[in-house]
Short mmCIF file of C-alpha atoms and ligand atoms in Angstrom, two decimals:
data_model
loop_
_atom_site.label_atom_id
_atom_site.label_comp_id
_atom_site.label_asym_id
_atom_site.label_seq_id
_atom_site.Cartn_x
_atom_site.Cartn_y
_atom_site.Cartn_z
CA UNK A 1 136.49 38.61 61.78
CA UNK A 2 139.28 41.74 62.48
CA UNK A 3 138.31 41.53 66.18
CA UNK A 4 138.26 37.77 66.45
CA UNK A 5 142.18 37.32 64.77
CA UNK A 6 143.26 39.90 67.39
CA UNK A 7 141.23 38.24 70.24
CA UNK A 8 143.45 34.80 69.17
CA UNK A 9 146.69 36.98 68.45
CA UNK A 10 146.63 37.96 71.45
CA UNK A 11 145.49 34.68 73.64
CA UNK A 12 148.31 33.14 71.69
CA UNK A 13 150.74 36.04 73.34
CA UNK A 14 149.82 35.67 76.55
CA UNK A 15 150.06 31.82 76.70
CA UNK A 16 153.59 31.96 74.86
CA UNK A 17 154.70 34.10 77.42
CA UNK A 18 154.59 31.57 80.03
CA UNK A 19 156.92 29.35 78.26
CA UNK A 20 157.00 29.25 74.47
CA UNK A 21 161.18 30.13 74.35
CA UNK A 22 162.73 27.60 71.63
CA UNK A 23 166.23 26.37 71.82
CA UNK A 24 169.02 28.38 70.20
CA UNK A 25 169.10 27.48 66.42
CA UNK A 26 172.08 25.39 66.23
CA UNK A 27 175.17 26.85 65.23
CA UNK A 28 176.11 25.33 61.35
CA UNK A 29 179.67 25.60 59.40
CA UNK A 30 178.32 27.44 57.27
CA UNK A 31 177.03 30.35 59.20
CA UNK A 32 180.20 30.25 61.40
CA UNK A 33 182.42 30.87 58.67
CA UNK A 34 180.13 33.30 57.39
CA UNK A 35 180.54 35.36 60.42
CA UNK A 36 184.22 35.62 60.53
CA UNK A 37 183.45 37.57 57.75
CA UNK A 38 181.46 40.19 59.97
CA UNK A 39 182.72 42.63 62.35
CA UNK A 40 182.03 41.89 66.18
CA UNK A 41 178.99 42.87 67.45
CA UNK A 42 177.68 45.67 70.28
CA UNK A 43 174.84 45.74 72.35
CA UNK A 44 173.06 48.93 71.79
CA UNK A 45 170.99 48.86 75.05
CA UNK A 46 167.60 50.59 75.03
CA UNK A 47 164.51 50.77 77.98
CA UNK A 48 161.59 52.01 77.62
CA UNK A 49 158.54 53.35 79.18
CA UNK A 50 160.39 55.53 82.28
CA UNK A 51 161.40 57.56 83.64
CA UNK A 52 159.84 56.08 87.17
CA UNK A 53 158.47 58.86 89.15
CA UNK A 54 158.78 56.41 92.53
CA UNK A 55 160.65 57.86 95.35
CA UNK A 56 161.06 54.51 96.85
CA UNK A 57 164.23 53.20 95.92
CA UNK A 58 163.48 54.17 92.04
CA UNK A 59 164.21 51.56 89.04
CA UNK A 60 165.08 54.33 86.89
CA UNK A 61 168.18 55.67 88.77
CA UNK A 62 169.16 52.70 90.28
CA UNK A 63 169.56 51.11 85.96
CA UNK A 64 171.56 54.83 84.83
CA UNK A 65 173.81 54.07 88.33
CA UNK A 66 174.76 50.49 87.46
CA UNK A 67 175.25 51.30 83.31
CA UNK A 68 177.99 53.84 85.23
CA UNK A 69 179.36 51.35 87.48
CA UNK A 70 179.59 47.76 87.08
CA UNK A 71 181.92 45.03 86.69
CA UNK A 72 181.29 44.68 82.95
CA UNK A 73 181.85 47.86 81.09
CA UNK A 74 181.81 51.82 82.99
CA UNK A 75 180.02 53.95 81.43
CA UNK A 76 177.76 52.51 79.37
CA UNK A 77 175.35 54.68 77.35
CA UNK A 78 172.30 53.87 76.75
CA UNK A 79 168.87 55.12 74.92
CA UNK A 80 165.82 55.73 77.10
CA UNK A 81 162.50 56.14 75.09
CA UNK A 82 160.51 58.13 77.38
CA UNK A 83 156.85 58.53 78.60
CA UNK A 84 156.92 62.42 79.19
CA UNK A 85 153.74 63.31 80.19
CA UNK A 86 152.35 59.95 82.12
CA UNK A 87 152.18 60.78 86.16
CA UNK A 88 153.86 58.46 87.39
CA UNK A 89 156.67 58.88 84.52
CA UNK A 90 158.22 62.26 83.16
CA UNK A 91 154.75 64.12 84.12
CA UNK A 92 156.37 64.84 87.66
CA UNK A 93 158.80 66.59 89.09
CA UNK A 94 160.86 63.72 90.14
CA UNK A 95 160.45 62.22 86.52
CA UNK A 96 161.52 65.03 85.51
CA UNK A 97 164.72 65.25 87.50
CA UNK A 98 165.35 61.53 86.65
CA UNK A 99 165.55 62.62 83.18
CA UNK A 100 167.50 65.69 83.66
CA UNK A 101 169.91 62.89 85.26
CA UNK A 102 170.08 60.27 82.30
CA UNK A 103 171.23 63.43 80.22
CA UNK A 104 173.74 64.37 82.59
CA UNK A 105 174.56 60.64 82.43
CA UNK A 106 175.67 60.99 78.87
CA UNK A 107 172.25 58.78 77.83
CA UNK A 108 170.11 59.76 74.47
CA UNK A 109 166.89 60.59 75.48
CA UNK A 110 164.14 59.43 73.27
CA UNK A 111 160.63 59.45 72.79
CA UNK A 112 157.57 57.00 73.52
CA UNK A 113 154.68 58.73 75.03
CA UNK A 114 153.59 62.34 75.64
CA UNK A 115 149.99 61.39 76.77
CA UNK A 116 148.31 60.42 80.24
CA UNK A 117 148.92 56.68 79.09
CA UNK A 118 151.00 54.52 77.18
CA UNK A 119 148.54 54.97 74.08
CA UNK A 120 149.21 53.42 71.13
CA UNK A 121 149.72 56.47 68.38
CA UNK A 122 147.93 54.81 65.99
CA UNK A 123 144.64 55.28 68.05
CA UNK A 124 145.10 58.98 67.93
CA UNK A 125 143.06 61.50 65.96
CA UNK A 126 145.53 63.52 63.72
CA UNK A 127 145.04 66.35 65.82
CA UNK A 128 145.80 64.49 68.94
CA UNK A 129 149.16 62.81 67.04
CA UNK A 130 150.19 66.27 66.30
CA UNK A 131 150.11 67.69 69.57
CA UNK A 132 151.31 64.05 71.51
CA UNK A 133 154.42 64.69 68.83
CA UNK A 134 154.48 68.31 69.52
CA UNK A 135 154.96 68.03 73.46
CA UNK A 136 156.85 65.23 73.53
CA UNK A 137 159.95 66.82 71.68
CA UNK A 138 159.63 70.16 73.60
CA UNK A 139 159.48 68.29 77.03
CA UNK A 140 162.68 66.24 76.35
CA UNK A 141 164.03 69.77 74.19
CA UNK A 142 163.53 71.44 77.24
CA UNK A 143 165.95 69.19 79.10
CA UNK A 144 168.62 68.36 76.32
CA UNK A 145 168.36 71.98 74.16
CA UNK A 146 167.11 69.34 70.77
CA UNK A 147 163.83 67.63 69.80
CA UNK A 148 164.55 64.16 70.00
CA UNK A 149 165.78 62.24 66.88
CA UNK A 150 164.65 58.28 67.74
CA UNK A 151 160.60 57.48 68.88
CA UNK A 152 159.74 54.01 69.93
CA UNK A 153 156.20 53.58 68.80
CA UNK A 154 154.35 52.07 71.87
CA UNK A 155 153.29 48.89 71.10
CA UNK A 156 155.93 48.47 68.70
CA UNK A 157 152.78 49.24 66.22
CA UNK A 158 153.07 52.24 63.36
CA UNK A 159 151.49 53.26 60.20
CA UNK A 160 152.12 54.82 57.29
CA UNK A 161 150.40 58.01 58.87
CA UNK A 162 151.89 57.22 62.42
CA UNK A 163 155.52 57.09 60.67
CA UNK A 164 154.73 59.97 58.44
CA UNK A 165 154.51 62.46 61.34
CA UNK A 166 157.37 61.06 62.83
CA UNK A 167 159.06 61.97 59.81
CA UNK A 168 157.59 64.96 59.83
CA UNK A 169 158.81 65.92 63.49
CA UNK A 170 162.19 64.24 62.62
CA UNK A 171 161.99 61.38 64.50
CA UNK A 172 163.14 57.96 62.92
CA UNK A 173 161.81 54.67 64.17
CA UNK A 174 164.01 52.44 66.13
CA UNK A 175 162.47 49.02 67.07
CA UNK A 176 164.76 45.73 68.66
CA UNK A 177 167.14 43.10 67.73
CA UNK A 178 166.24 41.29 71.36
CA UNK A 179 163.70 42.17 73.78
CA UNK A 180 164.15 41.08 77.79
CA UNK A 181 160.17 40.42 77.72
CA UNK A 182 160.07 42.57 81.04
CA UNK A 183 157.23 45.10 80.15
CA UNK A 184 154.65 45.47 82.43
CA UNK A 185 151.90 45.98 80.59
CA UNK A 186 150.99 42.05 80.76
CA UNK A 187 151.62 42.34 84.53
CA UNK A 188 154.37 40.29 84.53
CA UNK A 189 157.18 41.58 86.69
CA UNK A 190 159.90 38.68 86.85
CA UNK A 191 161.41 37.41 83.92
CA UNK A 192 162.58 33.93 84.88
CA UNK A 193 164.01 32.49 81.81
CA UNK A 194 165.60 35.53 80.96
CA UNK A 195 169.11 33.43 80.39
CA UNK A 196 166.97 30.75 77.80
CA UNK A 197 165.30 33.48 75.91
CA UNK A 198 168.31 36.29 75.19
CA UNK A 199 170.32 33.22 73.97
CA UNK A 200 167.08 31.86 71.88
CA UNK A 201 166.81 35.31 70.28
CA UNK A 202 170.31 36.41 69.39
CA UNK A 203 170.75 33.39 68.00
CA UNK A 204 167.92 34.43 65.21
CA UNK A 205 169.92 37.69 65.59
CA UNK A 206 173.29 35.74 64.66
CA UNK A 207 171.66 33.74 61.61
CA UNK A 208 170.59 37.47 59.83
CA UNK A 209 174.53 38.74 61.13
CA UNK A 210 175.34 35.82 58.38
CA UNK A 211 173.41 36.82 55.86
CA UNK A 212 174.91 40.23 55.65
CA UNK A 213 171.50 41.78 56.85
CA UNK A 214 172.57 44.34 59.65
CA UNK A 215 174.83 47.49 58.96
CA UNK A 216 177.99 47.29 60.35
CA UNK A 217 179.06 50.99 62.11
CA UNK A 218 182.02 52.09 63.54
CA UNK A 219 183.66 48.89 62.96
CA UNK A 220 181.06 47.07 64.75
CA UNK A 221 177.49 45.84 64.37
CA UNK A 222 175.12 47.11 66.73
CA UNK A 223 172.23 44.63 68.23
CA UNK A 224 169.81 46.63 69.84
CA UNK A 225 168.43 45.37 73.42
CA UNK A 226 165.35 46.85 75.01
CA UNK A 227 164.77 46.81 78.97
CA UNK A 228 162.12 48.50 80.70
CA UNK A 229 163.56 50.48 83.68
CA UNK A 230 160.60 51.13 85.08
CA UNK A 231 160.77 47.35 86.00
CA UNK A 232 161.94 46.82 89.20
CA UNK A 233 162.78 43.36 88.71
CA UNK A 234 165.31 44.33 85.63
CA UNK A 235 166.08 47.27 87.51
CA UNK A 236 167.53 44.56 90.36
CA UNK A 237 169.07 42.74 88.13
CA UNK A 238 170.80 45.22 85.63
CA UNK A 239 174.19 43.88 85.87
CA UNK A 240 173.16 40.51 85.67
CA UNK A 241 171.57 41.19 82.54
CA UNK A 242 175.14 42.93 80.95
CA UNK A 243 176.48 39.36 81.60
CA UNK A 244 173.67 37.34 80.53
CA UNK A 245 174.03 39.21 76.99
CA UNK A 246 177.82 38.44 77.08
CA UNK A 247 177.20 34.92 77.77
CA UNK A 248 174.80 34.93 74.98
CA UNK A 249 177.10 36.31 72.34
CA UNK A 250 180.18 33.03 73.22
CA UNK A 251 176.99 30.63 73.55
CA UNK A 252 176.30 31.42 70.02
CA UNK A 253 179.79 31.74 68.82
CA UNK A 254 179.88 35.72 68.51
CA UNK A 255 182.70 37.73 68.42
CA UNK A 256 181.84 41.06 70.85
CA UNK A 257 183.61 44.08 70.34
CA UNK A 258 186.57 45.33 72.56
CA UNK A 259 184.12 47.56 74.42
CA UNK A 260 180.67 45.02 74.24
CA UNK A 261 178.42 47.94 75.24
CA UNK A 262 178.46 51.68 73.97
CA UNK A 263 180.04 54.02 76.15
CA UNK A 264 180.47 57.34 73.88
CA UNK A 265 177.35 59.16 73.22
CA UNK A 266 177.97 60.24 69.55
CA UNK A 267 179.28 56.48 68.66
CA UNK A 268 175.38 54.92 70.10
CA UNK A 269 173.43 58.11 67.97
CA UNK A 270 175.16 57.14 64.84
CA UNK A 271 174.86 53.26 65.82
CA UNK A 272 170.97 53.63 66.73
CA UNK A 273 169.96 56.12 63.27
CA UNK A 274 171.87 53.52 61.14
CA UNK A 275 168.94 50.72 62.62
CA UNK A 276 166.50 53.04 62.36
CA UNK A 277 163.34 51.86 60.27
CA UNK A 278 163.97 53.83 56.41
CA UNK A 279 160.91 53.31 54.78
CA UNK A 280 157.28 52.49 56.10
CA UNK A 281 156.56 49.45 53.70
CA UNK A 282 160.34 47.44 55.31
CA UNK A 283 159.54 44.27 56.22
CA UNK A 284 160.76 44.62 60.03
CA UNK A 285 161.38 41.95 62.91
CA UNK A 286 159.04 42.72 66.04
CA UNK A 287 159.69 40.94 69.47
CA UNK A 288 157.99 37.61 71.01
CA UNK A 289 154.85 37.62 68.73
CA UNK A 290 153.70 40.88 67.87
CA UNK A 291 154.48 40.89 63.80
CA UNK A 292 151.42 38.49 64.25
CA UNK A 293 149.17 40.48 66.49
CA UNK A 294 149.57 43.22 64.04
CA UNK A 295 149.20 41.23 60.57
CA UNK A 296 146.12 39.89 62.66
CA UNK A 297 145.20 43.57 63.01
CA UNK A 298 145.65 44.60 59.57
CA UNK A 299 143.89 41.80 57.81
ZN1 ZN B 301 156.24 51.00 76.07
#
């Protein structure tokens, strides 16, 4: 019956993405004078699945140019989990140089994938983990002079023996506080109620913020966001976006930090290992519907 739960996990995913985004949870007394007890929040902006290898007006440049200049924040940093070894990501030359350019860019760079596809590590022999782990940190080493220290499991999906040879390579797991819902994989492109669901979701965000359940660093609390630049639609609407998540945070009655976005380097590693994922067996918050796909999976 393993098969048939998935099957209906995943029918259920599909259909909510055409429309299943609730209303923000209403704002109560009680969590709004809980929060004045919290330090503002920053959006600790992620994207994953680059860099894109197009030479057509590419996503991937066009995001690191408008985190640089915009009429939100300069110089935002930002953390790009990368697909190192994919062909039409950081397996080319021009993927390549796109990465050499978000570390030039001040950015973190990160790691996804180091195979041909965006393969879920938990379908990997251990032999084949090992060596996906392997050239993944000496392809982004290569670039930055360190293995990385943050992996995005594709998928959002890990083990114990998936996060065990993270460990092992040094790699801590770092999954989302809000997703845009603009990966590709489902071959959706546009993401037309972007506005509806970034407010829906840091709301949820806002209701754990009162509970005292997210660290606060360097003064602030850090909500991560995850992109996809190789999305052409998010890519065209980057700045948008950096407004869309300030509109979210005074929708829901959130106090953002001075500087809403990170812009030193050092200040978003510290922010991004204090949300990393500790220990295998924490209960852990997974975009749109996938902490059901995989219970589905696992029963
Ligand atoms: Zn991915």
């Amino acid at each position: 019956m393993k098969s048939f739960a998935l099957a209906n996990a995943v029918l259920a995913l599909v259909l909510c993405l055409s429309g299943c985004i609730g209303a923000p949870i209403a704002l109560t007394t009680q969590t709004e004078q809980r929060l004045q007890a919290e330090a503002p929040i920053r959006f600790l902006l992620t994207f994953d699945d680059g860099p894109s290898a197009s030479g057509y007006d590419n996503p991937s440049r066009s995001v690191v140019a408008d985190l640089a200049h915009n009429p939100v924040l300069p110089g935002i940093k930002a953390v790009f989990f990368l697909q190192t070894e994919a062909a039409r990501s950081g397996g080319s030359s021009r993927g390549r140089k796109t990465m050499e350019r978000e570390y030039a860019g001040g950015h973190i760079l990160a790691f996804h994938t180091a195979t041909a596809f965006h393969t879920n590590h938990r379908w990997l022999s251990n032999t084949e983990l090992e060596s996906t782990l392997t050239q993944g940190a000496a392809d982004i080493a290569s670039i930055t002079g360190a293995p990385p220290v943050l992996v995005r499991p594709p998928f959002w999906n890990y083990d114990r023996r998936t996060f065990a040879a993270y460990q092992r390579h040094g790699m801590q797991v770092l999954l989302t506080d809000l997703s845009a819902n603009d990966g590709k994989i489902w071959g959706f492109n546009g993401s037309p109620r972007r506005r509806a669901n970034l407010y829906r979701q840091l709301s949820v965000v806002r209701e754990r913020i009162a509970l005292d359940e997210l660290p606060t660093v360097d003064g602030v609390i850090p909500v991560v966001v995850t992109f996809h630049d190789i999305n052409r639609y998010t890519a065209r609407h980057m700045q948008e976006y950096l407004q869309i998540l300030l509109d979210s945070a005074r929708v829901n009655g959130m106090k953002t930090a001075t500087e809403p976005f990170y812009t030193d380097t050092a200040a978003l590693q510290r922010a991004a290992l204090a949300r990393t994922v500790k220990d295998v067996n924490e209960a852990v918050h997974l975009p749109g519907v996938w902490n059901w796909v995989w219970d589905a999976d696992s029963h």
